[in-house]
Coordinates of C-alpha atoms and ligand atoms in Angstrom, one line a residue:
M145 CA 3.4 1.7 7.6
C146 CA 2.7 3.4 11.0
G147 CA 5.5 5.5 12.8
I148 CA 7.9 4.3 15.9
V149 CA 10.5 6.2 17.7
G150 CA 12.0 5.0 21.0
Y151 CA 14.2 7.2 23.2
V152 CA 16.8 6.3 25.7
G153 CA 19.4 8.8 27.3
K154 CA 20.1 12.4 29.3
K155 CA 16.8 14.0 28.3
K156 CA 13.3 13.9 28.7
A157 CA 11.8 11.0 26.2
V158 CA 8.2 12.8 26.1
P159 CA 9.5 16.1 24.3
V160 CA 12.2 13.8 22.0
L161 CA 9.0 11.2 21.3
V162 CA 6.7 14.0 20.4
E163 CA 8.5 15.3 17.7
G164 CA 9.7 12.1 16.5
L165 CA 6.5 11.3 15.8
K166 CA 6.0 14.8 14.1
Q167 CA 8.2 13.6 11.3
L168 CA 7.0 10.1 11.3
E169 CA 3.2 11.8 11.0
Y170 CA 3.6 10.7 7.0
R171 CA 3.7 7.2 7.5
G172 CA 0.4 7.3 9.2
Y173 CA -2.0 9.8 11.0
D174 CA -5.0 8.0 12.3
S175 CA -3.9 7.7 16.4
A176 CA -0.6 8.3 18.6
G177 CA 0.7 7.2 22.1
V178 CA 3.6 7.3 24.3
S179 CA 4.7 5.5 26.6
V180 CA 6.9 6.2 29.2
I181 CA 9.4 4.9 32.4
G182 CA 8.7 6.9 35.1
S183 CA 7.2 5.3 38.9
G184 CA 5.7 2.4 36.9
I185 CA 5.3 1.7 33.0
E186 CA 2.6 6.2 31.7
T187 CA 0.6 5.2 28.5
V188 CA -1.3 8.9 27.2
K189 CA -2.9 7.7 23.6
A190 CA -5.1 9.9 22.0
T191 CA -7.2 9.4 18.2
G192 CA -6.1 11.4 16.0
K193 CA -3.0 13.6 14.5
V194 CA 0.0 14.0 17.0
A195 CA -1.2 17.5 18.0
V196 CA -4.2 15.8 19.5
L197 CA -2.2 14.0 21.7
E198 CA 0.3 16.3 22.4
N199 CA -2.7 18.3 24.1
K200 CA -3.8 15.4 26.4
L201 CA 0.1 15.2 26.7
G202 CA 0.0 19.0 28.4
G203 CA 3.3 19.3 29.1
N204 CA 4.4 16.4 31.3
D205 CA 7.5 14.7 30.9
F206 CA 6.8 12.5 33.7
G207 CA 10.5 12.8 34.6
S208 CA 11.4 9.9 33.1
M209 CA 14.4 9.2 30.4
V210 CA 13.1 6.4 28.1
G211 CA 10.1 5.3 25.9
I212 CA 8.5 5.0 23.4
A213 CA 6.2 6.1 21.1
H214 CA 3.8 5.3 18.1
T215 CA 1.6 7.0 15.1
R216 CA -1.0 4.6 14.0
W217 CA -2.4 3.7 10.2
A218 CA -4.6 0.6 11.0
T219 CA -4.6 -2.4 9.9
H220 CA -6.9 -4.4 12.6
G221 CA -8.8 -2.7 14.6
K222 CA -10.5 0.9 14.2
P223 CA -8.3 4.1 14.7
S224 CA -9.4 4.5 18.4
D225 CA -7.7 5.3 22.2
R226 CA -8.4 2.1 22.6
N227 CA -6.5 0.8 19.4
S228 CA -4.0 3.4 19.4
H229 CA -0.5 1.5 20.3
P230 CA 1.2 1.5 22.5
H231 CA 0.2 -2.2 23.7
G232 CA 0.5 -3.1 27.6
D233 CA 0.5 -7.3 28.7
C234 CA -2.0 -7.5 31.8
S235 CA 0.9 -7.2 34.7
G236 CA 0.9 -3.0 33.8
K237 CA 5.6 -4.0 33.3
I238 CA 4.8 -4.5 29.5
S239 CA 4.1 -1.9 27.2
L240 CA 5.3 -1.9 23.3
V241 CA 4.6 -0.5 19.5
H242 CA 4.3 -2.0 16.7
N243 CA 4.6 -2.0 13.2
G244 CA 4.0 -4.5 10.1
I245 CA 1.2 -7.7 10.3
I246 CA 1.1 -10.0 12.9
E247 CA -0.2 -12.9 10.4
N248 CA -1.2 -15.5 12.5
Y249 CA -2.4 -13.3 15.7
R250 CA -6.2 -14.7 15.5
E251 CA -3.7 -17.6 17.1
L252 CA -2.2 -17.2 19.6
R253 CA -4.9 -15.2 21.1
D254 CA -7.6 -17.5 21.4
L255 CA -4.2 -19.7 23.5
L256 CA -3.3 -17.1 25.3
V257 CA -6.9 -16.5 26.4
A258 CA -7.0 -19.8 27.1
K259 CA -4.7 -19.3 29.4
E260 CA -7.0 -16.4 31.4
H261 CA -5.0 -12.8 29.2
K262 CA -7.0 -9.7 29.2
F263 CA -7.1 -7.9 25.8
S264 CA -7.6 -4.3 25.3
S265 CA -7.7 -4.1 21.9
D266 CA -8.8 -5.5 19.0
T267 CA -5.0 -5.7 17.5
D268 CA -2.6 -7.5 15.9
S269 CA 0.4 -5.7 18.1
E270 CA -1.3 -6.2 21.2
V271 CA -0.9 -10.2 21.2
V272 CA 2.6 -9.7 21.4
A273 CA 2.6 -8.1 24.8
H274 CA 0.7 -10.8 26.2
L275 CA 3.0 -13.1 24.7
I276 CA 6.0 -11.3 25.8
E277 CA 4.7 -11.9 28.8
E278 CA 3.8 -15.2 29.0
F279 CA 6.9 -16.6 28.0
A280 CA 8.4 -14.0 30.6
K281 CA 6.6 -16.2 33.3
K282 CA 9.6 -19.0 32.7
L283 CA 12.5 -16.9 30.9
K284 CA 15.3 -13.9 31.2
F285 CA 13.2 -11.0 29.7
Q286 CA 15.7 -10.6 26.5
D287 CA 14.7 -14.2 26.1
A288 CA 10.9 -14.0 26.7
V289 CA 11.2 -11.0 23.3
L290 CA 13.1 -13.7 21.3
A291 CA 10.5 -16.1 22.3
A292 CA 8.0 -14.2 20.9
L293 CA 9.3 -13.7 18.5
N294 CA 10.5 -16.9 16.9
E295 CA 6.0 -17.5 17.2
I296 CA 5.7 -14.5 15.2
R297 CA 4.7 -14.9 11.5
G298 CA 3.9 -12.1 9.7
T299 CA 6.3 -8.2 10.0
Y300 CA 7.2 -6.1 12.5
G301 CA 9.1 -3.4 13.4
L302 CA 8.5 -3.7 18.1
A303 CA 10.2 -1.4 20.6
I304 CA 9.2 -2.3 23.9
L305 CA 9.7 -1.4 27.5
N306 CA 9.8 -4.4 30.6
S307 CA 9.4 -1.6 33.7
D308 CA 11.7 -3.9 35.1
E309 CA 14.8 -3.1 33.3
P310 CA 14.3 1.2 33.6
E311 CA 17.0 2.2 31.9
K312 CA 16.9 -0.5 28.1
I313 CA 14.4 -0.1 24.9
Y314 CA 14.0 -3.7 23.6
A315 CA 14.0 -2.9 19.5
A316 CA 13.2 -5.8 16.5
R317 CA 12.6 -6.2 12.7
L318 CA 11.0 -8.3 10.5
G319 CA 10.0 -7.0 7.5
S320 CA 9.2 -3.1 8.4
P321 CA 12.3 -0.8 8.5
L322 CA 13.9 0.2 12.0
L323 CA 17.0 1.4 12.3
L324 CA 19.3 3.6 15.8
G325 CA 20.3 6.9 16.0
V326 CA 24.0 6.8 17.9
G327 CA 24.6 9.8 19.9
K328 CA 26.7 11.1 22.9
N329 CA 25.3 9.6 26.3
E330 CA 20.9 8.9 24.4
N331 CA 20.0 6.6 21.4
I332 CA 16.5 7.2 19.5
V333 CA 15.1 4.0 17.4
A334 CA 12.8 4.6 14.8
S335 CA 11.0 3.7 11.7
D336 CA 13.4 6.4 9.5
A337 CA 15.8 8.1 9.8
S338 CA 13.3 11.3 9.8
A339 CA 13.0 11.3 13.9
I340 CA 16.4 10.5 14.1
V341 CA 18.5 13.1 11.9
K342 CA 17.6 16.3 14.3
Y343 CA 19.5 14.7 17.3
T344 CA 22.7 12.2 15.7
D345 CA 24.1 11.0 12.0
K346 CA 25.4 8.1 13.7
V347 CA 22.7 5.6 12.8
V348 CA 22.8 1.0 12.3
Y349 CA 20.6 -0.2 10.1
L350 CA 18.6 -3.0 11.6
D351 CA 18.2 -6.2 9.1
D352 CA 15.5 -8.4 9.1
G353 CA 15.5 -11.4 12.2
E354 CA 17.9 -9.1 14.9
M355 CA 16.5 -7.5 17.9
A356 CA 18.5 -4.4 19.3
V357 CA 18.7 -4.1 23.2
V358 CA 19.2 -0.5 23.9
G359 CA 21.1 1.5 26.7
S360 CA 21.2 5.4 26.2
D361 CA 25.2 5.0 25.7
S362 CA 25.4 1.3 24.2
Y363 CA 23.8 -0.7 22.9
E364 CA 24.5 -5.1 22.0
V365 CA 22.6 -6.1 18.6
V366 CA 21.5 -10.3 18.5
T367 CA 19.9 -12.6 15.6
I368 CA 15.9 -14.0 16.2
K369 CA 18.7 -16.9 17.3
N370 CA 20.2 -15.1 20.2
K371 CA 23.6 -14.5 18.3
K372 CA 25.3 -11.8 19.4
I373 CA 26.4 -9.5 16.0
Q374 CA 29.0 -6.6 15.5
K375 CA 26.4 -4.4 13.0
K376 CA 28.0 -0.6 11.0
I377 CA 27.7 2.7 12.1
D378 CA 26.6 4.8 8.4
T379 CA 26.8 8.3 9.1
L380 CA 23.1 9.8 7.4
D381 CA 23.7 12.7 5.2
W382 CA 19.6 13.3 4.8
S383 CA 17.2 16.6 5.2
I384 CA 13.9 15.6 7.2
E385 CA 11.9 16.0 4.2
Q386 CA 14.7 13.6 2.7
A387 CA 14.2 11.4 5.2
Q388 CA 10.8 10.8 4.5
K389 CA 11.2 9.9 0.7
Q390 CA 13.9 7.5 1.9
G391 CA 16.1 9.5 -0.5
F392 CA 14.0 9.4 -3.5
D393 CA 13.2 12.5 -4.7
H394 CA 9.3 12.8 -4.2
F395 CA 6.5 10.8 -2.7
M396 CA 4.7 9.7 -6.5
L397 CA 8.6 7.9 -6.9
K398 CA 8.6 6.5 -3.3
E399 CA 5.0 5.3 -3.4
I400 CA 6.0 3.9 -6.8
F401 CA 8.7 1.8 -6.0
E402 CA 6.3 0.8 -2.7
Q403 CA 4.3 -1.2 -5.1
P404 CA 5.8 -4.7 -4.9
E405 CA 5.3 -4.5 -1.4
A406 CA 2.1 -2.7 -1.3
V407 CA 1.5 -6.0 -3.1
S408 CA 2.7 -8.4 -1.2
N409 CA 0.8 -6.5 1.7
A410 CA -3.1 -6.8 -0.4
M411 CA -1.8 -10.5 -0.6
L412 CA -0.8 -10.9 2.8
G413 CA -3.1 -13.7 4.9
R414 CA -4.8 -13.6 1.8
L415 CA -3.8 -15.5 -1.2
L416 CA -4.0 -19.5 -0.7
V417 CA -1.7 -20.4 -3.3
K418 CA -1.5 -24.1 -2.4
E419 CA -5.9 -24.1 -3.0
G420 CA -6.0 -21.5 -5.6
M421 CA -8.4 -19.7 -3.2
A422 CA -8.4 -16.4 -1.3
N423 CA -9.1 -16.2 2.3
L424 CA -10.7 -12.5 2.4
G425 CA -12.0 -11.8 6.2
G426 CA -13.3 -8.5 5.6
L427 CA -16.1 -10.2 3.9
K428 CA -17.2 -13.5 6.6
D429 CA -19.8 -11.6 7.7
V430 CA -21.4 -11.0 4.1
D431 CA -20.6 -14.5 3.0
E432 CA -23.4 -16.4 2.9
R433 CA -25.1 -13.4 1.5
L434 CA -22.6 -12.6 -0.8
K435 CA -23.2 -16.8 -2.8
G436 CA -27.2 -15.2 -4.0
I437 CA -25.3 -12.1 -5.8
N438 CA -26.4 -12.1 -9.1
R439 CA -24.8 -8.7 -10.6
I440 CA -21.8 -6.5 -9.4
I441 CA -21.8 -2.3 -10.0
I442 CA -18.6 -1.0 -9.3
S443 CA -18.7 2.7 -9.0
S444 CA -15.5 4.4 -8.2
C445 CA -13.9 8.5 -9.4
G446 CA -10.8 8.6 -11.3
T447 CA -8.1 6.0 -11.3
S448 CA -9.7 4.1 -9.0
Y449 CA -12.7 4.0 -11.5
Y450 CA -9.7 2.4 -13.9
A451 CA -8.9 -0.5 -11.3
G452 CA -13.1 -0.9 -11.4
L453 CA -12.7 -1.5 -15.2
I454 CA -9.8 -4.3 -14.8
G455 CA -12.1 -6.5 -12.5
E456 CA -15.3 -5.8 -14.9
Y457 CA -12.8 -8.1 -17.3
M458 CA -11.2 -10.1 -14.4
L459 CA -14.8 -11.2 -12.9
E460 CA -17.2 -11.8 -15.5
E461 CA -14.5 -13.8 -17.0
F462 CA -13.4 -15.9 -14.1
A463 CA -16.5 -15.4 -11.8
G464 CA -19.0 -15.5 -14.6
I465 CA -21.2 -12.3 -12.6
P466 CA -22.0 -9.7 -14.7
V467 CA -20.9 -6.6 -14.0
E468 CA -21.4 -2.8 -14.5
V469 CA -18.9 -0.4 -13.7
E470 CA -20.0 3.4 -13.7
Y471 CA -18.5 6.9 -12.7
A472 CA -20.0 7.1 -8.8
S473 CA -20.9 11.1 -10.1
E474 CA -23.2 9.4 -12.5
F475 CA -23.8 6.8 -11.0
R476 CA -26.2 8.7 -8.5
Y477 CA -27.8 10.4 -10.6
R478 CA -28.9 7.6 -12.6
S479 CA -32.0 5.6 -11.5
P480 CA -30.1 2.8 -10.9
V481 CA -32.1 -1.2 -11.3
I482 CA -31.1 -2.3 -8.1
D483 CA -32.3 -5.5 -5.7
K484 CA -31.5 -7.0 -2.9
N485 CA -29.6 -9.4 -5.5
T486 CA -26.6 -6.4 -6.4
A487 CA -23.5 -6.3 -4.6
V488 CA -22.7 -2.4 -5.9
L489 CA -18.6 -2.2 -4.6
A490 CA -16.9 0.9 -4.0
I491 CA -13.4 1.5 -4.5
S492 CA -11.2 4.4 -3.4
Q493 CA -7.8 4.5 -1.6
S494 CA -8.8 7.3 0.3
G495 CA -12.1 6.5 1.4
E496 CA -13.8 10.0 1.7
T497 CA -13.6 10.2 -2.2
A498 CA -17.8 12.8 -2.1
D499 CA -18.8 11.4 -4.9
T500 CA -18.2 7.4 -3.8
L501 CA -20.0 7.9 -0.2
A502 CA -23.2 9.7 -2.4
A503 CA -23.3 6.1 -4.7
I504 CA -22.6 3.9 -2.0
R505 CA -25.6 5.3 0.2
E506 CA -27.5 5.4 -3.1
A507 CA -27.4 1.8 -3.0
K508 CA -27.9 0.8 0.6
S509 CA -31.8 2.7 0.5
K510 CA -31.9 0.9 -2.4
G511 CA -31.2 -2.2 -0.7
A512 CA -28.1 -3.6 -2.4
L513 CA -25.2 -4.6 -0.5
A514 CA -22.8 -1.9 0.0
L515 CA -18.8 -3.6 -0.3
G516 CA -15.6 -1.7 -0.7
I517 CA -12.3 -1.6 -1.6
V518 CA -10.6 1.0 0.9
N519 CA -7.1 2.0 1.9
V520 CA -7.6 4.3 4.3
V521 CA -9.0 1.9 7.8
G522 CA -11.8 3.9 9.3
S523 CA -12.3 6.4 6.9
T524 CA -16.0 7.2 6.2
I525 CA -16.6 5.1 3.3
A526 CA -15.3 1.9 4.9
R527 CA -17.3 2.6 7.8
E528 CA -20.7 2.8 5.3
T529 CA -20.2 0.0 3.5
D530 CA -21.7 -4.0 5.1
A531 CA -18.4 -5.2 4.6
G532 CA -15.4 -4.5 2.3
V533 CA -10.7 -5.2 2.0
Y534 CA -8.7 -3.3 2.8
N535 CA -5.3 -2.1 1.1
I536 CA -3.2 -2.1 3.4
A537 CA -1.0 -0.1 1.8
G538 CA 0.2 2.3 3.6
P539 CA -0.5 5.9 3.3
E540 CA -1.1 7.1 -0.8
I541 CA 1.3 10.7 -0.1
G542 CA 1.4 11.5 -3.8
V543 CA -1.6 13.1 -5.3
A544 CA -1.1 10.2 -8.0
S545 CA -2.2 7.0 -7.3
T546 CA 0.1 4.6 -8.2
K547 CA 0.7 2.0 -4.9
A548 CA -3.4 2.4 -4.4
F549 CA -4.2 1.2 -7.4
T550 CA -2.6 -1.6 -7.7
S551 CA -2.9 -2.5 -4.6
Q552 CA -6.5 -3.0 -5.7
L553 CA -5.9 -5.0 -8.9
T554 CA -4.3 -7.2 -6.0
I555 CA -7.6 -6.8 -4.2
L556 CA -10.0 -7.8 -7.3
A557 CA -8.2 -10.6 -8.7
L558 CA -8.2 -11.9 -5.4
L559 CA -11.9 -10.9 -5.2
T560 CA -11.8 -13.3 -8.5
L561 CA -10.6 -15.9 -6.7
Y562 CA -12.6 -15.2 -4.0
L563 CA -16.1 -15.3 -5.3
G564 CA -14.9 -17.5 -8.7
R565 CA -14.2 -20.6 -6.9
Q566 CA -17.5 -20.3 -5.1
R567 CA -19.0 -20.4 -8.2
G568 CA -17.3 -23.6 -10.8
M569 CA -14.1 -21.7 -10.8
S570 CA -11.3 -25.3 -10.8
E571 CA -9.3 -25.8 -8.5
A572 CA -7.1 -25.9 -11.4
T573 CA -7.1 -22.1 -12.8
G574 CA -7.7 -21.3 -8.9
K575 CA -4.1 -22.7 -8.7
K576 CA -2.8 -21.2 -11.8
I577 CA -4.1 -17.2 -11.1
A578 CA -2.3 -17.8 -7.2
S579 CA 0.5 -18.8 -8.0
E580 CA 1.4 -16.5 -11.3
L581 CA -0.3 -13.1 -8.4
K582 CA 2.5 -14.7 -6.2
K583 CA 4.8 -13.5 -8.3
I584 CA 3.9 -9.8 -9.5
P585 CA 6.3 -8.2 -7.2
K586 CA 8.8 -9.8 -8.6
Y587 CA 7.8 -8.7 -11.6
I588 CA 7.0 -5.3 -11.4
E589 CA 10.9 -5.1 -9.0
G590 CA 12.4 -5.9 -12.5
I591 CA 10.3 -3.2 -14.3
L592 CA 11.5 -0.8 -12.2
S593 CA 15.0 -1.7 -12.8
Q594 CA 14.2 -0.1 -15.8
K595 CA 14.1 3.1 -14.3
N596 CA 16.6 5.0 -16.6
D597 CA 15.6 3.9 -19.9
I598 CA 11.6 4.6 -19.3
K599 CA 13.5 8.0 -18.3
K600 CA 15.4 8.2 -21.8
I601 CA 12.1 7.7 -23.3
A602 CA 10.1 9.9 -21.5
K603 CA 12.9 12.6 -22.2
K604 CA 11.7 12.5 -26.7
L605 CA 8.8 13.0 -25.0
D606 CA 8.9 16.8 -24.1
K607 CA 8.3 18.4 -26.8
Y608 CA 5.1 17.1 -27.3
S609 CA 1.7 18.4 -26.6
N610 CA -0.9 15.9 -27.4
L611 CA -0.7 12.1 -26.8
L612 CA -2.6 9.2 -27.8
Y613 CA -3.1 6.0 -25.2
L614 CA -4.3 2.9 -26.3
G615 CA -5.1 -0.7 -25.3
R616 CA -7.5 -3.5 -25.2
K617 CA -9.8 -5.5 -23.6
Y618 CA -7.6 -5.6 -19.8
N619 CA -5.6 -3.1 -20.6
F620 CA -8.0 -0.8 -22.4
P621 CA -8.5 0.8 -18.7
I622 CA -4.2 0.9 -18.6
A623 CA -4.5 3.0 -21.4
L624 CA -6.5 5.2 -19.8
E625 CA -4.8 5.0 -16.2
G626 CA -1.8 5.6 -18.5
A627 CA -3.4 9.0 -20.2
L628 CA -5.1 9.7 -16.8
K629 CA -1.3 9.4 -15.2
I630 CA 0.6 11.5 -17.4
K631 CA -2.3 14.6 -17.8
E632 CA -2.9 15.0 -14.1
I633 CA 1.8 15.7 -13.1
S634 CA 2.6 16.9 -16.6
Y635 CA -0.4 18.5 -17.3
V636 CA 0.2 17.5 -21.5
H637 CA -2.9 16.6 -23.6
A638 CA -3.3 13.1 -23.9
E639 CA -6.1 11.3 -24.0
G640 CA -6.5 7.5 -23.2
Y641 CA -9.0 5.0 -25.9
A642 CA -9.7 1.2 -26.4
A643 CA -7.3 0.5 -29.3
G644 CA -10.3 -0.8 -31.7
E645 CA -12.6 2.6 -31.3
M646 CA -8.9 4.8 -32.8
K647 CA -10.2 3.6 -36.6
H648 CA -13.5 5.7 -36.1
G649 CA -12.3 9.0 -35.6
P650 CA -9.3 9.2 -33.1
I651 CA -7.0 8.2 -35.6
A652 CA -7.8 11.9 -37.6
L653 CA -5.5 13.4 -34.8
I654 CA -2.0 10.9 -35.9
D655 CA 0.8 13.2 -37.7
K656 CA 3.6 13.0 -36.9
N657 CA 3.6 15.4 -33.5
F658 CA 0.7 13.1 -31.7
P659 CA 2.7 10.4 -30.7
S660 CA 0.5 7.3 -29.4
V661 CA 1.3 4.8 -26.8
F662 CA 0.2 1.5 -26.5
V663 CA -0.4 -1.5 -23.9
V664 CA 0.3 -4.6 -26.2
P665 CA 1.2 -7.7 -24.4
K666 CA 1.2 -11.0 -26.2
D667 CA -2.7 -11.2 -25.0
S668 CA -5.6 -12.6 -26.6
V669 CA -5.8 -9.6 -28.3
Y670 CA -2.6 -8.8 -29.4
E671 CA -2.8 -9.8 -33.8
K672 CA -5.9 -6.7 -33.5
T673 CA -3.9 -4.4 -31.2
I674 CA -0.9 -4.4 -34.1
S675 CA -3.2 -4.0 -36.7
A676 CA -4.0 -0.4 -35.1
I677 CA 0.0 0.1 -34.6
E678 CA 0.4 -0.1 -38.4
E679 CA -2.4 2.0 -39.4
I680 CA -0.9 4.0 -36.9
K681 CA 2.6 3.8 -38.4
A682 CA 1.2 4.2 -41.7
R683 CA 0.0 7.9 -40.9
G684 CA 3.9 8.7 -39.4
G685 CA 2.6 8.7 -35.9
K686 CA 5.4 7.9 -33.7
I687 CA 4.9 4.6 -31.4
I688 CA 5.7 4.0 -27.8
A689 CA 4.7 0.6 -27.1
I690 CA 4.5 -1.7 -23.7
A691 CA 5.5 -5.4 -24.5
T692 CA 6.1 -8.5 -23.7
E693 CA 9.8 -9.7 -22.7
G694 CA 10.3 -11.3 -25.9
D695 CA 8.2 -9.6 -28.7
K696 CA 10.5 -9.5 -32.0
E697 CA 7.4 -8.1 -33.8
I698 CA 7.0 -5.7 -32.5
A699 CA 10.5 -4.5 -32.5
K700 CA 9.8 -3.6 -35.9
L701 CA 7.0 -0.9 -35.9
A702 CA 8.2 0.9 -32.5
D703 CA 9.7 3.5 -32.4
E704 CA 10.6 3.2 -27.8
I705 CA 9.8 0.2 -26.2
I706 CA 9.7 -1.0 -22.9
Y707 CA 9.0 -4.3 -22.4
I708 CA 7.4 -6.7 -19.0
P709 CA 7.6 -10.5 -18.0
K710 CA 4.8 -12.7 -19.5
T711 CA 1.8 -13.2 -16.7
L712 CA -2.2 -14.2 -17.6
E713 CA -3.8 -12.1 -19.5
M714 CA -5.9 -11.1 -16.5
L715 CA -2.5 -10.0 -14.2
T716 CA -1.0 -7.6 -17.2
P717 CA -2.9 -4.6 -16.2
L718 CA -0.4 -5.1 -12.8
V719 CA 2.9 -5.2 -14.3
A720 CA 1.6 -2.5 -18.1
V721 CA 0.7 0.2 -15.1
V722 CA 5.1 0.4 -13.7
P723 CA 6.0 2.3 -17.0
L724 CA 3.6 4.0 -17.6
Q725 CA 3.4 5.6 -14.0
L726 CA 7.3 5.8 -14.2
L727 CA 6.3 7.9 -18.3
A728 CA 4.0 10.2 -16.5
Y729 CA 6.6 11.0 -13.5
Y730 CA 9.7 11.4 -15.5
V731 CA 8.0 13.9 -18.2
G732 CA 7.1 16.4 -15.1
I733 CA 9.9 15.9 -13.6
G734 CA 11.9 17.1 -16.5
K735 CA 8.8 19.9 -17.1
G736 CA 9.6 20.8 -13.4
Y737 CA 6.0 20.7 -11.9
D738 CA 5.7 19.6 -8.2
V739 CA 4.7 15.6 -9.4
D740 CA 3.3 15.5 -5.3
K741 CA 1.0 18.4 -5.2
P742 CA 0.3 19.4 -8.8
R743 CA -1.7 22.5 -9.9
N744 CA -5.6 22.4 -9.4
L745 CA -5.8 18.7 -7.8
A746 CA -6.4 17.4 -4.1
K747 CA -5.6 13.9 -2.7
S748 CA -8.9 12.9 -1.7
V749 CA -11.9 15.4 -3.5
T750 CA -14.5 15.2 -0.7
V751 CA -16.6 18.0 -2.6
E752 CA -19.4 16.9 -5.3
Ligands
AGP96 C1 -5.9 9.6 -9.2 O1 -3.8 9.6 -9.7 C2 -5.9 10.8 -9.3 N1 -5.6 11.3 -8.2 C3 -7.9 11.0 -8.4 O2 -8.0 10.1 -10.0 C4 -8.4 10.0 -7.7 O3 -8.1 7.8 -8.1 C5 -9.6 9.7 -7.6 O4 -10.2 10.8 -6.7 C6 -10.7 9.2 -6.4 O5 -9.4 8.9 -5.4 P1 -9.9 7.8 -4.2 O6 -9.9 6.5 -4.8 O7 -9.9 7.9 -3.1 O8 -11.5 8.0 -4.2

C-alpha cells in the first residue's frame, strides 16, 4: 500500500506535497518522489524515507503550484531511485503516481515495447504512463487516460500530470483508496484523509471506476465510461492520527479488518481457480530445481513460525513433501542435515528478523535452496533468498502480527497448490482447494461482523490471569498463535497446547479460575477434540469454543461460542485465527494497554 498526494492551488506545491507524504509515510516508506509542473515536468525521487527526498529537494519548489507525490511500499521492482514514483512516459509530458497492482502489466509492457516505448523502471506502474501516451497520439488527453484505464486489469489509485495542461490533475480510483480535499482556491488529492485534514475538512470520496479532473478552484468527476457524475461533499471530523488509522482506534484493529483485502492481495494474479493451480512468478527461476526437492525445512520465529507449522500440514498432506518446521533461533545451532535437494523456507513479515536471516545463511552455506515468504519488498531476507513470494499485505504497523499471518497462510496454500499439482495432486483436488481459498476473504468479513459479540466475551475473560489455548492438527498452531496474541498485547499468561496432549499434564492446571479456549471446527479430529473438552468440563473448567457454524453439539458443552464458517480443513486456520485476534485485542484494550506498542516488544527483532 503506497501513499499518494496531489496539489493544485495558490500555494507552492512542493511543501504541501512533502508534508502530505510525511502524513502518509505509515502506508509505505521504502522510497518517495515528487513531480511538479514548472517550465516542464520536474521530478525528484529518492530511495528511503520522505526525509531523504526532502533533503534532495533542498527547499527547491520550482515555482510550481501543481504537483503530485508518492511514498512507496514496493510490490513490483525493488526499492531504488529508478523504481520510485512518479513515473513518466517517453515524451516527458506525462508523470503519474500509482497505488495498487496492475495485474496485466507484462502483456501491456510487451505491446508498448513493440511500439518502441522505452521503459526506465521495473515497476508495473510505469506501464500506465506509456499507455496514456500511446492513446494520446489519437485522443484528447482526458479520453486517452480513460482509454488506458479501460485496458488495465488490477487495482489503482492514480494521480496524473500532463504538462500540456499545467493547471490540472487527473485522479482515478479502482480498488485503492483516493479522495479529494476541496479547499478555498486549492484542491488536494490523497490516499487518505491524513494528508488533507490540515488544509480542509471538506472531502469527496472517489468510488471505484471514477476519475476526478481537478483544478485549483473546480473539479469534475466522470465514470470510467466518461459519464459526468455529481459527488456528495462530506465533512471530516478526524485528527491526522485518526485519519491514518482510517477511523479505527488502533493500527492493530485496522490491520485485523484489512485481512480480507490482505488475503485477496496475496492471491491477486496468482490463484488460478479454473485450473486448480497457483502461478507464483517469484519461484519461476527455481521451478526446475523445486521439482528435485525432496524435503522442506521451514525456519522462522513467533507468529511466522506458527504459520510454518500450518504450512507443514498443508504441504505434507497435499504436496506429499516431507516438511520440518524449526524455530530459527534453534535451527542455526543444530547440525541440520541439509543437501542440494533440501529447500529451506524462511517466513518473515519484516524480512529483517536476525534469527531467521541467520538460519537462511546457514542453510545456503550447506547448499540448500533458500526460499522466502516475506512482506517487506527488498528486505534483507528477501534479497538473500534464492527465490520467494511477497505477501503484498502492505505495511503492518501493529507489533502483533495479524494480516501478515493470514497472508502467510494464503501463500502457503498457494505454494501447496503449486507444488502439489507438480507432484500428483489431481486437478479436481486443486480446483476444490482453489475455489474454497477464493472464498476466504468473504468468510473473514463475516467473522469480523461478530466483533461486538467477541468484545463481550473478552470482557468476561478480563478477570482471569491464566488461559489455556487448545487445538488439534491444522488448528494446534492456531491455539499457539491465539495464546501468543493475548500474551503479547494483554500480558495475560496463556499457553497454547495440542488438545491431545492436555491429558499428559496441563489438565492438572484446570479449575474454575483457569479457562480454556478450544479451536474445535467440524474437521477430521472434531470428535477427539470434543473428548478433550468434556475432560476439562468434568473438572469445572470454563470453555470458550471457536466452532463451525451450525454445530449444535458444542452448544451443550461450551460456556461461550464464536462461530466460524465451514471450509476445507486445511483452510480452517485462516478463519479460526480471526476471533482469537479480536479476543486478544479486546482483552488488551479492556486492560487499558497500548496494543499497538506492547511493552518489551519490537515490531522487528533484528538482534539475536
Ligand atoms: C507476532 O505477533 C510477534 N510480533 C512476533 O512473534 C513476530 O511474529 C516474530 O518476531 C517474527 O517476525 P517476522 O515475521 O518479521 O520475522
